[in-house]
PDB file of C-alpha atoms in Angstrom:
ATOM      1  CA  UNK L   7       0.000   0.000   0.000  1.00 94.00           C
ATOM      2  CA  UNK L   8       1.195   3.485  -0.684  1.00 94.00           C
ATOM      3  CA  UNK L   9       1.186   6.683   1.373  1.00 95.00           C
ATOM      4  CA  UNK L  10      -0.308   9.538  -0.659  1.00 95.00           C
ATOM      5  CA  UNK L  11      -1.596  13.062  -0.063  1.00 96.00           C
ATOM      6  CA  UNK L  12      -4.994  14.199  -1.340  1.00 96.00           C
ATOM      7  CA  UNK L  13      -4.726  17.095  -3.797  1.00 94.00           C
ATOM      8  CA  UNK L  14      -8.393  17.655  -4.654  1.00 92.00           C
ATOM      9  CA  UNK L  15     -11.495  15.776  -5.811  1.00 93.00           C
ATOM     10  CA  UNK L  16     -11.635  14.757  -9.488  1.00 91.00           C
ATOM     11  CA  UNK L  17     -14.826  15.688 -11.334  1.00 91.00           C
ATOM     12  CA  UNK L  18     -15.665  13.484 -14.322  1.00 89.00           C
ATOM     13  CA  UNK L  19     -19.322  13.581 -15.320  1.00 87.00           C
ATOM     14  CA  UNK L  20     -18.758  11.601 -18.530  1.00 88.00           C
ATOM     15  CA  UNK L  21     -17.462   8.281 -17.153  1.00 87.00           C
ATOM     16  CA  UNK L  22     -18.215   4.614 -17.660  1.00 86.00           C
ATOM     17  CA  UNK L  23     -21.426   3.489 -16.004  1.00 86.00           C
ATOM     18  CA  UNK L  24     -19.632   0.824 -13.945  1.00 86.00           C
ATOM     19  CA  UNK L  25     -17.891   3.557 -11.956  1.00 87.00           C
ATOM     20  CA  UNK L  26     -21.289   4.622 -10.586  1.00 87.00           C
ATOM     21  CA  UNK L  27     -21.123   7.795  -8.467  1.00 90.00           C
ATOM     22  CA  UNK L  28     -18.078   7.033  -6.365  1.00 92.00           C
ATOM     23  CA  UNK L  29     -15.984  10.001  -5.253  1.00 94.00           C
ATOM     24  CA  UNK L  30     -12.658  10.184  -7.116  1.00 93.00           C
ATOM     25  CA  UNK L  31      -9.683  12.021  -5.641  1.00 93.00           C
ATOM     26  CA  UNK L  32      -6.454  13.259  -7.219  1.00 93.00           C
ATOM     27  CA  UNK L  33      -3.634  11.919  -4.993  1.00 94.00           C
ATOM     28  CA  UNK L  34       0.085  12.770  -4.962  1.00 93.00           C
ATOM     29  CA  UNK L  35       2.405   9.780  -4.592  1.00 89.00           C
ATOM     30  CA  UNK L  36       5.912  11.235  -4.411  1.00 86.00           C
ATOM     31  CA  UNK L  37       6.354  12.925  -7.757  1.00 88.00           C
ATOM     32  CA  UNK L  38       3.506  11.170  -9.573  1.00 89.00           C
ATOM     33  CA  UNK L  39      -0.156  12.139  -9.447  1.00 90.00           C
ATOM     34  CA  UNK L  40      -2.870   9.485  -9.697  1.00 92.00           C
ATOM     35  CA  UNK L  41      -6.628   9.086  -9.356  1.00 92.00           C
ATOM     36  CA  UNK L  42      -7.970   6.965  -6.515  1.00 93.00           C
ATOM     37  CA  UNK L  43     -11.502   5.972  -5.491  1.00 94.00           C
ATOM     38  CA  UNK L  44     -12.264   7.378  -2.043  1.00 94.00           C
ATOM     39  CA  UNK L  45     -13.826   4.791   0.284  1.00 92.00           C
ATOM     40  CA  UNK L  46     -13.298   6.742   3.522  1.00 94.00           C
ATOM     41  CA  UNK L  47     -14.160  10.362   2.695  1.00 93.00           C
ATOM     42  CA  UNK L  48     -10.868  12.193   2.983  1.00 95.00           C
ATOM     43  CA  UNK L  49     -10.461  15.942   2.390  1.00 95.00           C
ATOM     44  CA  UNK L  50      -7.724  17.778   0.448  1.00 95.00           C
ATOM     45  CA  UNK L  51      -4.410  17.827   2.295  1.00 95.00           C
ATOM     46  CA  UNK L  52      -5.041  14.571   4.186  1.00 94.00           C
ATOM     47  CA  UNK L  53      -2.314  11.924   4.225  1.00 96.00           C
ATOM     48  CA  UNK L  54      -3.972   8.608   3.275  1.00 96.00           C
ATOM     49  CA  UNK L  55      -3.163   4.963   2.506  1.00 96.00           C
ATOM     50  CA  UNK L  56      -3.975   3.698  -1.005  1.00 95.00           C
ATOM     51  CA  UNK L  57      -4.242   0.018  -1.906  1.00 95.00           C
ATOM     52  CA  UNK L  58      -3.919  -1.555  -5.351  1.00 92.00           C
ATOM     53  CA  UNK L  59      -4.565  -4.813  -7.183  1.00 90.00           C
ATOM     54  CA  UNK L  60      -7.635  -6.909  -6.364  1.00 90.00           C
ATOM     55  CA  UNK L  61      -7.997  -5.357  -2.925  1.00 92.00           C
ATOM     56  CA  UNK L  62      -8.623  -1.989  -4.585  1.00 93.00           C
ATOM     57  CA  UNK L  63     -11.658  -3.357  -6.423  1.00 91.00           C
ATOM     58  CA  UNK L  64     -13.273  -4.820  -3.296  1.00 92.00           C
ATOM     59  CA  UNK L  65     -12.443  -1.759  -1.197  1.00 93.00           C
ATOM     60  CA  UNK L  66     -14.145   0.431  -3.784  1.00 92.00           C
ATOM     61  CA  UNK L  67     -17.398  -1.507  -3.689  1.00 87.00           C
ATOM     62  CA  UNK L  68     -17.652  -4.891  -5.390  1.00 88.00           C
ATOM     63  CA  UNK L  69     -15.381  -7.493  -6.968  1.00 86.00           C
ATOM     64  CA  UNK L  70     -16.167  -6.089 -10.385  1.00 86.00           C
ATOM     65  CA  UNK L  71     -15.553  -2.433  -9.639  1.00 90.00           C
ATOM     66  CA  UNK L  72     -13.028  -1.052 -12.163  1.00 89.00           C
ATOM     67  CA  UNK L  73     -10.511   0.501  -9.775  1.00 91.00           C
ATOM     68  CA  UNK L  74      -6.810  -0.294  -9.354  1.00 91.00           C
ATOM     69  CA  UNK L  75      -6.190   2.301  -6.620  1.00 94.00           C
ATOM     70  CA  UNK L  76      -8.506   2.901  -3.653  1.00 95.00           C
ATOM     71  CA  UNK L  77      -8.067   4.999  -0.519  1.00 96.00           C
ATOM     72  CA  UNK L  78      -8.576   2.732   2.518  1.00 95.00           C
ATOM     73  CA  UNK L  79      -7.452   4.808   5.473  1.00 95.00           C
ATOM     74  CA  UNK L  80      -6.574   8.290   6.715  1.00 96.00           C
ATOM     75  CA  UNK L  81      -3.282   8.427   8.608  1.00 96.00           C
ATOM     76  CA  UNK L  82      -3.516   9.950  12.119  1.00 94.00           C
ATOM     77  CA  UNK L  83      -0.156  11.709  12.125  1.00 92.00           C
ATOM     78  CA  UNK L  84       2.134  12.072   9.128  1.00 90.00           C
ATOM     79  CA  UNK L  85       5.018  12.714   8.619  1.00 87.00           C
ATOM     80  CA  UNK L  86       6.199  11.439  12.040  1.00 83.00           C
ATOM     81  CA  UNK L  87       8.308  14.479  12.979  1.00 74.00           C
ATOM     82  CA  UNK L  88       9.604  13.080  16.278  1.00 57.00           C
ATOM     83  CA  UNK L  89      11.669  10.060  15.122  1.00 52.00           C
ATOM     84  CA  UNK L  90      11.066   8.077  18.312  1.00 48.00           C
ATOM     85  CA  UNK L  91      12.105   4.382  18.154  1.00 46.00           C
TER      86      UNK L  91
ATOM     87  CA  UNK C  26       8.962 -11.209  -2.991  1.00 84.00           C
ATOM     88  CA  UNK C  27      10.834  -8.088  -1.957  1.00 87.00           C
ATOM     89  CA  UNK C  28      13.291  -7.562   0.890  1.00 90.00           C
ATOM     90  CA  UNK C  29      12.557  -4.339   2.779  1.00 93.00           C
ATOM     91  CA  UNK C  30      13.389  -2.665   6.077  1.00 94.00           C
ATOM     92  CA  UNK C  31      10.741  -1.876   8.704  1.00 95.00           C
ATOM     93  CA  UNK C  32      10.738   1.842   9.475  1.00 94.00           C
ATOM     94  CA  UNK C  33       7.965   1.893  12.093  1.00 94.00           C
ATOM     95  CA  UNK C  34       4.322   1.192  12.661  1.00 94.00           C
ATOM     96  CA  UNK C  35       1.530   3.354  11.269  1.00 94.00           C
ATOM     97  CA  UNK C  36      -1.457   4.546  13.310  1.00 94.00           C
ATOM     98  CA  UNK C  37      -4.608   4.764  11.219  1.00 94.00           C
ATOM     99  CA  UNK C  38      -7.881   4.802  13.157  1.00 94.00           C
ATOM    100  CA  UNK C  39     -10.062   6.066  10.291  1.00 94.00           C
ATOM    101  CA  UNK C  40      -9.981   3.040   7.993  1.00 93.00           C
ATOM    102  CA  UNK C  41     -12.439   0.887   6.047  1.00 93.00           C
ATOM    103  CA  UNK C  42     -13.816  -2.305   7.619  1.00 91.00           C
ATOM    104  CA  UNK C  43     -11.918  -4.403   5.074  1.00 89.00           C
ATOM    105  CA  UNK C  44      -8.682  -3.529   6.905  1.00 89.00           C
ATOM    106  CA  UNK C  45     -10.116  -4.951  10.173  1.00 88.00           C
ATOM    107  CA  UNK C  46      -7.681  -4.342  13.044  1.00 89.00           C
ATOM    108  CA  UNK C  47      -4.449  -5.541  11.458  1.00 91.00           C
ATOM    109  CA  UNK C  48      -1.172  -3.862  12.368  1.00 93.00           C
ATOM    110  CA  UNK C  49       0.226  -1.570   9.654  1.00 95.00           C
ATOM    111  CA  UNK C  50       3.970  -1.094   9.204  1.00 95.00           C
ATOM    112  CA  UNK C  51       5.837   1.560   7.236  1.00 96.00           C
ATOM    113  CA  UNK C  52       8.549  -0.111   5.136  1.00 95.00           C
ATOM    114  CA  UNK C  53      11.526   1.337   3.260  1.00 94.00           C
ATOM    115  CA  UNK C  54      12.660  -0.347   0.050  1.00 91.00           C
ATOM    116  CA  UNK C  55      16.325  -0.411  -0.939  1.00 86.00           C
ATOM    117  CA  UNK C  56      15.555   2.326  -3.488  1.00 87.00           C
ATOM    118  CA  UNK C  57      14.414   4.516  -0.608  1.00 87.00           C
ATOM    119  CA  UNK C  58      10.711   4.689  -1.414  1.00 90.00           C
ATOM    120  CA  UNK C  59       8.172   4.141   1.368  1.00 92.00           C
ATOM    121  CA  UNK C  60       5.452   1.458   1.400  1.00 94.00           C
ATOM    122  CA  UNK C  61       2.808   0.321   3.886  1.00 95.00           C
ATOM    123  CA  UNK C  62       2.068  -3.343   4.583  1.00 95.00           C
ATOM    124  CA  UNK C  63      -0.096  -5.367   6.923  1.00 93.00           C
ATOM    125  CA  UNK C  64       1.965  -7.258   9.478  1.00 92.00           C
ATOM    126  CA  UNK C  65       0.712 -10.614  10.821  1.00 90.00           C
ATOM    127  CA  UNK C  66       4.248 -11.411  12.064  1.00 91.00           C
ATOM    128  CA  UNK C  67       4.898  -8.468  14.415  1.00 91.00           C
ATOM    129  CA  UNK C  68       8.130  -7.011  13.092  1.00 93.00           C
ATOM    130  CA  UNK C  69      10.016  -4.324  15.044  1.00 93.00           C
ATOM    131  CA  UNK C  70      11.387  -1.066  13.570  1.00 94.00           C
ATOM    132  CA  UNK C  71      14.808  -1.759  12.088  1.00 93.00           C
ATOM    133  CA  UNK C  72      14.063  -5.397  11.210  1.00 91.00           C
ATOM    134  CA  UNK C  73      14.713  -6.622   7.700  1.00 92.00           C
ATOM    135  CA  UNK C  74      11.637  -8.505   6.436  1.00 92.00           C
ATOM    136  CA  UNK C  75      10.402  -9.974   3.156  1.00 91.00           C
ATOM    137  CA  UNK C  76       6.965  -9.053   1.824  1.00 92.00           C
ATOM    138  CA  UNK C  77       4.532 -10.462  -0.712  1.00 91.00           C
ATOM    139  CA  UNK C  78       2.435  -8.222  -2.940  1.00 91.00           C
ATOM    140  CA  UNK C  79      -0.731  -8.300  -5.045  1.00 89.00           C
ATOM    141  CA  UNK C  80      -3.678 -10.519  -4.203  1.00 86.00           C
ATOM    142  CA  UNK C  81      -1.309 -13.071  -2.601  1.00 87.00           C
ATOM    143  CA  UNK C  82      -0.874 -10.602   0.256  1.00 89.00           C
ATOM    144  CA  UNK C  83      -4.503 -11.141   1.202  1.00 88.00           C
ATOM    145  CA  UNK C  84      -3.889 -14.802   2.110  1.00 86.00           C
ATOM    146  CA  UNK C  85      -1.132 -14.110   4.635  1.00 85.00           C
ATOM    147  CA  UNK C  86      -3.417 -13.170   7.494  1.00 74.00           C
ATOM    148  CA  UNK C  87      -5.420 -16.412   7.333  1.00 73.00           C
ATOM    149  CA  UNK C  88      -8.608 -15.198   5.686  1.00 75.00           C
ATOM    150  CA  UNK C  89      -8.939 -13.675   2.234  1.00 83.00           C
ATOM    151  CA  UNK C  90     -11.058 -10.717   3.384  1.00 86.00           C
ATOM    152  CA  UNK C  91      -8.202  -8.406   4.452  1.00 89.00           C
ATOM    153  CA  UNK C  92      -8.002  -5.754   1.730  1.00 92.00           C
ATOM    154  CA  UNK C  93      -4.264  -5.360   1.290  1.00 92.00           C
ATOM    155  CA  UNK C  94      -1.845  -5.633  -1.600  1.00 93.00           C
ATOM    156  CA  UNK C  95       1.336  -5.921   0.510  1.00 93.00           C
ATOM    157  CA  UNK C  96       1.940  -8.075   3.597  1.00 92.00           C
ATOM    158  CA  UNK C  97       4.954  -9.008   5.723  1.00 91.00           C
ATOM    159  CA  UNK C  98       5.731 -12.723   5.441  1.00 91.00           C
ATOM    160  CA  UNK C  99       8.666 -13.100   7.783  1.00 91.00           C
ATOM    161  CA  UNK C 100      11.587 -11.477   9.562  1.00 91.00           C
ATOM    162  CA  UNK C 101      14.985 -12.221   8.041  1.00 90.00           C
ATOM    163  CA  UNK C 102      17.549 -13.488  10.588  1.00 88.00           C
ATOM    164  CA  UNK C 103      20.723 -12.156   8.987  1.00 86.00           C
ATOM    165  CA  UNK C 104      20.553  -9.341   6.493  1.00 84.00           C
ATOM    166  CA  UNK C 105      22.349  -7.738   4.649  1.00 78.00           C
ATOM    167  CA  UNK C 106      25.023 -10.474   4.536  1.00 67.00           C
ATOM    168  CA  UNK C 107      27.503  -8.059   2.932  1.00 60.00           C
ATOM    169  CA  UNK C 108      28.661  -6.939   6.429  1.00 53.00           C
TER     170      UNK C 108
END
């Protein structure tokens, strides 16, 4: 799973029907930007965890949902400034 | 399967049910990039572990329902052996 930061929601009214009305977010993963389905309701600026492969489809809704990147959790504190052991 | 170093654990209370209550670890690959994996083994920060990715990662915690694509499989006893 990757650690990404939410940039902003992605608006795409003309999309395939299988995507239904799920919220899509633009996420920043290091230098690359990607689109992830939001299953937890994060807001811009949040640090989140994104999952890929078959887990992304089930996290987004059903086994057949066409997603390869889904947000599954919002990190409590990131980056961990105090580098305690 | 990749060999990575455990950087620390990750606290994430707002998560989907599919993640259940599994421990999450922050891992550092040899190329320096950061990854997050579920950890059924209980690795400590600083341990070298090997991980499995993709849908295989979902079988490591016993049941297939855990929604992860990366999971710790075991802690390596001696690594790196260059020293």
